[in-house]
PDB file of C-alpha atoms in Angstrom:
ATOM      1  CA  UNK A 896       5.982 -33.066 -54.238  1.00 69.00           C
ATOM      2  CA  UNK A 897       5.172 -31.732 -50.845  1.00 70.00           C
ATOM      3  CA  UNK A 898       8.170 -29.388 -50.944  1.00 69.00           C
ATOM      4  CA  UNK A 899       6.941 -27.889 -54.128  1.00 74.00           C
ATOM      5  CA  UNK A 900       3.431 -27.436 -52.723  1.00 69.00           C
ATOM      6  CA  UNK A 901       4.766 -25.830 -49.545  1.00 66.00           C
ATOM      7  CA  UNK A 902       6.920 -23.420 -51.549  1.00 64.00           C
ATOM      8  CA  UNK A 903       3.965 -22.350 -53.700  1.00 70.00           C
ATOM      9  CA  UNK A 904       1.791 -22.034 -50.564  1.00 62.00           C
ATOM     10  CA  UNK A 905       4.571 -19.966 -48.967  1.00 59.00           C
ATOM     11  CA  UNK A 906       4.481 -17.466 -51.819  1.00 58.00           C
ATOM     12  CA  UNK A 907       0.795 -16.681 -50.989  1.00 63.00           C
ATOM     13  CA  UNK A 908       1.133 -16.516 -47.236  1.00 69.00           C
ATOM     14  CA  UNK A 909       1.974 -13.220 -45.598  1.00 79.00           C
ATOM     15  CA  UNK A 910       4.547 -14.608 -43.121  1.00 85.00           C
ATOM     16  CA  UNK A 911       8.161 -13.523 -43.466  1.00 90.00           C
ATOM     17  CA  UNK A 912      11.178 -15.342 -42.173  1.00 92.00           C
ATOM     18  CA  UNK A 913      13.086 -12.939 -39.832  1.00 93.00           C
ATOM     19  CA  UNK A 914      15.953 -15.190 -38.902  1.00 92.00           C
ATOM     20  CA  UNK A 915      17.387 -18.446 -37.552  1.00 92.00           C
ATOM     21  CA  UNK A 916      19.335 -19.268 -34.397  1.00 90.00           C
ATOM     22  CA  UNK A 917      22.315 -21.649 -34.113  1.00 89.00           C
ATOM     23  CA  UNK A 918      20.094 -24.594 -33.247  1.00 88.00           C
ATOM     24  CA  UNK A 919      18.061 -24.243 -36.457  1.00 90.00           C
ATOM     25  CA  UNK A 920      14.931 -22.737 -35.001  1.00 92.00           C
ATOM     26  CA  UNK A 921      13.216 -20.312 -37.503  1.00 94.00           C
ATOM     27  CA  UNK A 922      11.521 -17.107 -36.506  1.00 94.00           C
ATOM     28  CA  UNK A 923       8.613 -15.572 -38.397  1.00 94.00           C
ATOM     29  CA  UNK A 924       6.473 -12.451 -38.334  1.00 94.00           C
ATOM     30  CA  UNK A 925       3.230 -11.518 -39.893  1.00 92.00           C
ATOM     31  CA  UNK A 926       1.205  -8.299 -39.996  1.00 89.00           C
ATOM     32  CA  UNK A 927      -2.471  -8.662 -39.098  1.00 87.00           C
ATOM     33  CA  UNK A 928      -5.200  -6.021 -39.149  1.00 85.00           C
ATOM     34  CA  UNK A 929      -7.555  -6.379 -36.248  1.00 84.00           C
ATOM     35  CA  UNK A 930     -10.343  -3.706 -35.917  1.00 87.00           C
ATOM     36  CA  UNK A 931      -8.349  -1.346 -38.068  1.00 86.00           C
ATOM     37  CA  UNK A 932      -5.173  -1.755 -35.967  1.00 89.00           C
ATOM     38  CA  UNK A 933      -2.184  -3.386 -37.611  1.00 88.00           C
ATOM     39  CA  UNK A 934      -0.494  -5.804 -35.186  1.00 88.00           C
ATOM     40  CA  UNK A 935       2.574  -7.787 -35.737  1.00 89.00           C
ATOM     41  CA  UNK A 936       2.469 -11.499 -34.776  1.00 92.00           C
ATOM     42  CA  UNK A 937       5.755 -13.214 -33.962  1.00 92.00           C
ATOM     43  CA  UNK A 938       6.442 -16.942 -33.590  1.00 94.00           C
ATOM     44  CA  UNK A 939       9.032 -19.624 -33.734  1.00 93.00           C
ATOM     45  CA  UNK A 940       9.082 -22.872 -35.654  1.00 92.00           C
ATOM     46  CA  UNK A 941      11.264 -25.363 -33.829  1.00 92.00           C
ATOM     47  CA  UNK A 942      13.681 -27.620 -35.591  1.00 89.00           C
ATOM     48  CA  UNK A 943      12.898 -31.147 -34.359  1.00 83.00           C
ATOM     49  CA  UNK A 944      11.203 -31.279 -30.953  1.00 86.00           C
ATOM     50  CA  UNK A 945       9.368 -28.303 -29.510  1.00 86.00           C
ATOM     51  CA  UNK A 946      11.835 -27.385 -26.745  1.00 83.00           C
ATOM     52  CA  UNK A 947      11.296 -23.847 -25.419  1.00 86.00           C
ATOM     53  CA  UNK A 948      14.654 -24.031 -23.558  1.00 87.00           C
ATOM     54  CA  UNK A 949      16.438 -24.141 -26.885  1.00 85.00           C
ATOM     55  CA  UNK A 950      15.403 -20.586 -27.693  1.00 91.00           C
ATOM     56  CA  UNK A 951      18.178 -18.037 -26.956  1.00 91.00           C
ATOM     57  CA  UNK A 952      17.467 -15.072 -24.689  1.00 92.00           C
ATOM     58  CA  UNK A 953      17.755 -12.419 -27.405  1.00 94.00           C
ATOM     59  CA  UNK A 954      15.168 -14.281 -29.493  1.00 94.00           C
ATOM     60  CA  UNK A 955      12.844 -14.613 -26.525  1.00 94.00           C
ATOM     61  CA  UNK A 956      13.006 -10.846 -26.080  1.00 94.00           C
ATOM     62  CA  UNK A 957      12.160 -10.410 -29.731  1.00 93.00           C
ATOM     63  CA  UNK A 958       9.232 -12.846 -29.508  1.00 94.00           C
ATOM     64  CA  UNK A 959       7.822 -11.098 -26.431  1.00 93.00           C
ATOM     65  CA  UNK A 960       8.163  -7.672 -28.113  1.00 92.00           C
ATOM     66  CA  UNK A 961      10.854  -6.350 -25.753  1.00 94.00           C
ATOM     67  CA  UNK A 962      13.046  -5.908 -28.883  1.00 91.00           C
ATOM     68  CA  UNK A 963      11.658  -4.218 -31.936  1.00 92.00           C
ATOM     69  CA  UNK A 964      14.372  -5.472 -34.239  1.00 93.00           C
ATOM     70  CA  UNK A 965      15.328  -9.186 -34.491  1.00 93.00           C
ATOM     71  CA  UNK A 966      18.864 -10.168 -33.562  1.00 94.00           C
ATOM     72  CA  UNK A 967      21.280 -10.157 -36.478  1.00 93.00           C
ATOM     73  CA  UNK A 968      23.667 -13.119 -37.103  1.00 92.00           C
ATOM     74  CA  UNK A 969      26.631 -10.907 -36.293  1.00 94.00           C
ATOM     75  CA  UNK A 970      25.030  -9.939 -32.951  1.00 94.00           C
ATOM     76  CA  UNK A 971      24.327 -13.624 -32.218  1.00 92.00           C
ATOM     77  CA  UNK A 972      28.073 -14.450 -32.876  1.00 93.00           C
ATOM     78  CA  UNK A 973      29.147 -11.539 -30.659  1.00 95.00           C
ATOM     79  CA  UNK A 974      26.830 -12.559 -27.810  1.00 94.00           C
ATOM     80  CA  UNK A 975      27.972 -16.241 -28.032  1.00 93.00           C
ATOM     81  CA  UNK A 976      31.646 -15.084 -27.784  1.00 96.00           C
ATOM     82  CA  UNK A 977      30.752 -12.938 -24.795  1.00 96.00           C
ATOM     83  CA  UNK A 978      29.074 -15.897 -23.053  1.00 94.00           C
ATOM     84  CA  UNK A 979      32.107 -18.051 -23.704  1.00 97.00           C
ATOM     85  CA  UNK A 980      34.475 -15.413 -22.238  1.00 97.00           C
ATOM     86  CA  UNK A 981      32.257 -15.168 -19.145  1.00 97.00           C
ATOM     87  CA  UNK A 982      32.367 -19.063 -18.749  1.00 97.00           C
ATOM     88  CA  UNK A 983      36.138 -18.980 -18.955  1.00 97.00           C
ATOM     89  CA  UNK A 984      36.398 -16.151 -16.422  1.00 97.00           C
ATOM     90  CA  UNK A 985      34.170 -17.967 -14.006  1.00 97.00           C
ATOM     91  CA  UNK A 986      36.233 -21.123 -14.330  1.00 96.00           C
ATOM     92  CA  UNK A 987      39.452 -19.171 -13.812  1.00 97.00           C
ATOM     93  CA  UNK A 988      38.093 -17.341 -10.744  1.00 96.00           C
ATOM     94  CA  UNK A 989      36.913 -20.579  -9.163  1.00 96.00           C
ATOM     95  CA  UNK A 990      40.347 -22.054  -9.732  1.00 95.00           C
ATOM     96  CA  UNK A 991      42.052 -19.015  -8.120  1.00 95.00           C
ATOM     97  CA  UNK A 992      39.667 -19.108  -5.144  1.00 94.00           C
ATOM     98  CA  UNK A 993      40.394 -22.772  -4.639  1.00 93.00           C
ATOM     99  CA  UNK A 994      44.156 -22.099  -4.573  1.00 92.00           C
ATOM    100  CA  UNK A 995      43.742 -19.182  -2.168  1.00 91.00           C
ATOM    101  CA  UNK A 996      41.543 -21.281   0.079  1.00 90.00           C
ATOM    102  CA  UNK A 997      44.071 -24.141   0.129  1.00 89.00           C
ATOM    103  CA  UNK A 998      47.034 -21.727   0.767  1.00 87.00           C
ATOM    104  CA  UNK A 999      45.093 -19.864   3.444  1.00 81.00           C
ATOM    105  CA  UNK A1000      44.087 -23.020   5.334  1.00 71.00           C
ATOM    106  CA  UNK A1001      47.669 -24.404   5.138  1.00 60.00           C
ATOM    107  CA  UNK A1002      49.214 -21.177   6.505  1.00 61.00           C
ATOM    108  CA  UNK A1003      46.680 -20.989   9.267  1.00 55.00           C
ATOM    109  CA  UNK A1004      47.272 -24.544  10.361  1.00 52.00           C
ATOM    110  CA  UNK A1005      51.048 -24.081  10.276  1.00 56.00           C
ATOM    111  CA  UNK A1006      51.031 -20.879  12.312  1.00 56.00           C
ATOM    112  CA  UNK A1007      48.512 -21.990  14.956  1.00 54.00           C
ATOM    113  CA  UNK A1008      49.712 -25.613  15.208  1.00 57.00           C
ATOM    114  CA  UNK A1009      46.038 -26.717  15.256  1.00 53.00           C
ATOM    115  CA  UNK A1010      44.218 -28.611  12.637  1.00 58.00           C
ATOM    116  CA  UNK A1011      40.746 -27.263  12.060  1.00 64.00           C
ATOM    117  CA  UNK A1012      38.452 -26.368  14.892  1.00 69.00           C
ATOM    118  CA  UNK A1013      36.870 -23.005  15.818  1.00 73.00           C
ATOM    119  CA  UNK A1014      38.861 -20.138  17.279  1.00 76.00           C
ATOM    120  CA  UNK A1015      37.142 -19.665  20.656  1.00 79.00           C
ATOM    121  CA  UNK A1016      39.336 -16.724  21.665  1.00 78.00           C
ATOM    122  CA  UNK A1017      37.955 -14.460  18.925  1.00 78.00           C
ATOM    123  CA  UNK A1018      34.490 -15.726  19.713  1.00 80.00           C
ATOM    124  CA  UNK A1019      34.779 -14.723  23.381  1.00 83.00           C
ATOM    125  CA  UNK A1020      36.166 -11.336  22.460  1.00 81.00           C
ATOM    126  CA  UNK A1021      32.854 -10.432  20.842  1.00 82.00           C
ATOM    127  CA  UNK A1022      31.124 -10.184  24.179  1.00 82.00           C
ATOM    128  CA  UNK A1023      31.722  -7.386  26.799  1.00 77.00           C
ATOM    129  CA  UNK A1024      33.974  -8.204  29.720  1.00 71.00           C
ATOM    130  CA  UNK A1025      32.420  -9.501  32.945  1.00 60.00           C
ATOM    131  CA  UNK A1026      33.516  -6.342  34.864  1.00 56.00           C
ATOM    132  CA  UNK A1027      30.755  -4.255  33.157  1.00 52.00           C
ATOM    133  CA  UNK A1028      27.462  -5.838  33.974  1.00 53.00           C
ATOM    134  CA  UNK A1029      27.800  -9.424  35.286  1.00 52.00           C
ATOM    135  CA  UNK A1030      28.165  -8.388  38.950  1.00 54.00           C
ATOM    136  CA  UNK A1031      25.300  -9.399  41.137  1.00 52.00           C
ATOM    137  CA  UNK A1032      24.522  -6.991  43.900  1.00 54.00           C
ATOM    138  CA  UNK A1033      22.597  -7.850  47.001  1.00 53.00           C
ATOM    139  CA  UNK A1034      19.592  -5.648  47.668  1.00 52.00           C
ATOM    140  CA  UNK A1035      18.141  -4.771  50.982  1.00 56.00           C
ATOM    141  CA  UNK A1036      14.454  -4.700  51.872  1.00 60.00           C
ATOM    142  CA  UNK A1037      14.569  -0.891  51.879  1.00 56.00           C
ATOM    143  CA  UNK A1038      15.564  -0.659  48.200  1.00 56.00           C
ATOM    144  CA  UNK A1039      13.066  -3.295  47.240  1.00 61.00           C
ATOM    145  CA  UNK A1040      10.191  -1.397  48.919  1.00 61.00           C
ATOM    146  CA  UNK A1041      11.308   1.876  47.185  1.00 57.00           C
ATOM    147  CA  UNK A1042      11.494   0.127  43.889  1.00 59.00           C
ATOM    148  CA  UNK A1043       8.007  -1.318  44.378  1.00 62.00           C
ATOM    149  CA  UNK A1044       6.508   2.040  45.288  1.00 57.00           C
ATOM    150  CA  UNK A1045       7.998   3.658  42.252  1.00 55.00           C
ATOM    151  CA  UNK A1046       6.671   0.934  39.990  1.00 55.00           C
ATOM    152  CA  UNK A1047       3.054   0.795  41.255  1.00 53.00           C
ATOM    153  CA  UNK A1048       2.002   4.242  40.055  1.00 52.00           C
ATOM    154  CA  UNK A1049       3.191   3.402  36.525  1.00 49.00           C
ATOM    155  CA  UNK A1050       1.130   0.203  36.636  1.00 49.00           C
ATOM    156  CA  UNK A1051      -1.939   2.180  37.563  1.00 50.00           C
ATOM    157  CA  UNK A1052      -1.428   4.601  34.728  1.00 51.00           C
ATOM    158  CA  UNK A1053      -0.884   1.857  32.220  1.00 53.00           C
ATOM    159  CA  UNK A1054      -4.240   0.161  32.872  1.00 52.00           C
ATOM    160  CA  UNK A1055      -6.001  -0.218  29.629  1.00 54.00           C
ATOM    161  CA  UNK A1056      -8.784   2.261  29.003  1.00 51.00           C
ATOM    162  CA  UNK A1057     -11.905   0.762  27.555  1.00 56.00           C
ATOM    163  CA  UNK A1058     -11.451   0.731  23.765  1.00 58.00           C
ATOM    164  CA  UNK A1059     -13.774   3.034  21.953  1.00 64.00           C
ATOM    165  CA  UNK A1060     -14.461   3.396  18.287  1.00 76.00           C
ATOM    166  CA  UNK A1061     -13.551   7.097  18.354  1.00 82.00           C
ATOM    167  CA  UNK A1062      -9.937   8.337  18.623  1.00 84.00           C
ATOM    168  CA  UNK A1063      -9.087  10.148  21.855  1.00 87.00           C
ATOM    169  CA  UNK A1064      -6.431  12.663  23.004  1.00 87.00           C
ATOM    170  CA  UNK A1065      -3.917  14.607  20.919  1.00 88.00           C
ATOM    171  CA  UNK A1066      -0.150  14.747  20.599  1.00 88.00           C
ATOM    172  CA  UNK A1067       1.677  12.227  22.786  1.00 89.00           C
ATOM    173  CA  UNK A1068      -1.561  11.129  24.470  1.00 90.00           C
ATOM    174  CA  UNK A1069      -3.271  10.302  21.143  1.00 89.00           C
ATOM    175  CA  UNK A1070      -5.004   6.937  21.126  1.00 88.00           C
ATOM    176  CA  UNK A1071      -6.559   5.788  17.856  1.00 87.00           C
ATOM    177  CA  UNK A1072      -9.986   4.262  17.859  1.00 86.00           C
ATOM    178  CA  UNK A1073     -10.920   0.871  16.610  1.00 87.00           C
ATOM    179  CA  UNK A1074     -12.177   0.482  13.079  1.00 84.00           C
ATOM    180  CA  UNK A1075     -15.735  -0.660  12.675  1.00 84.00           C
ATOM    181  CA  UNK A1076     -17.057  -1.828   9.318  1.00 85.00           C
ATOM    182  CA  UNK A1077     -19.883   0.296   7.873  1.00 85.00           C
ATOM    183  CA  UNK A1078     -23.329  -1.180   8.548  1.00 80.00           C
TER     184      UNK A1078
END
């Protein structure tokens, strides 16, 4: 009796069935006029439990309005076949990488005679040789005093000038002022 009543009520409602996905969820649309503007409302009626994760991506795009036309059954079959091909390709690539990794580790251990462990020689080669900059030179008091006299004028120049709210200087000597909120 309720099926008959729902069919009769369905004839008078202005919702239209747009499609179904492979899990049995049904997608509807309805035109509504709000303030003289005709808007299309889209929604899904879940089969069984309301599980939003069971909605395919193409239907989510249609529900959100990113797609103007609902996905067709042919398109759904095509997309499912594409997803299956991608799954198979991923499994095949993982298998190949595993084989290459095993072959590469076996060859490396056979040629070097070592089992595991880091290659310290290649690690040390990354750094410059000690002949370039690791030499420690002794300095005399004369060079120290010269070095100190050269450094002191710079220190005097670098003394911070009292910060002002206005910018000062131009070009290379430009110093921006500090920002003050309006009062």
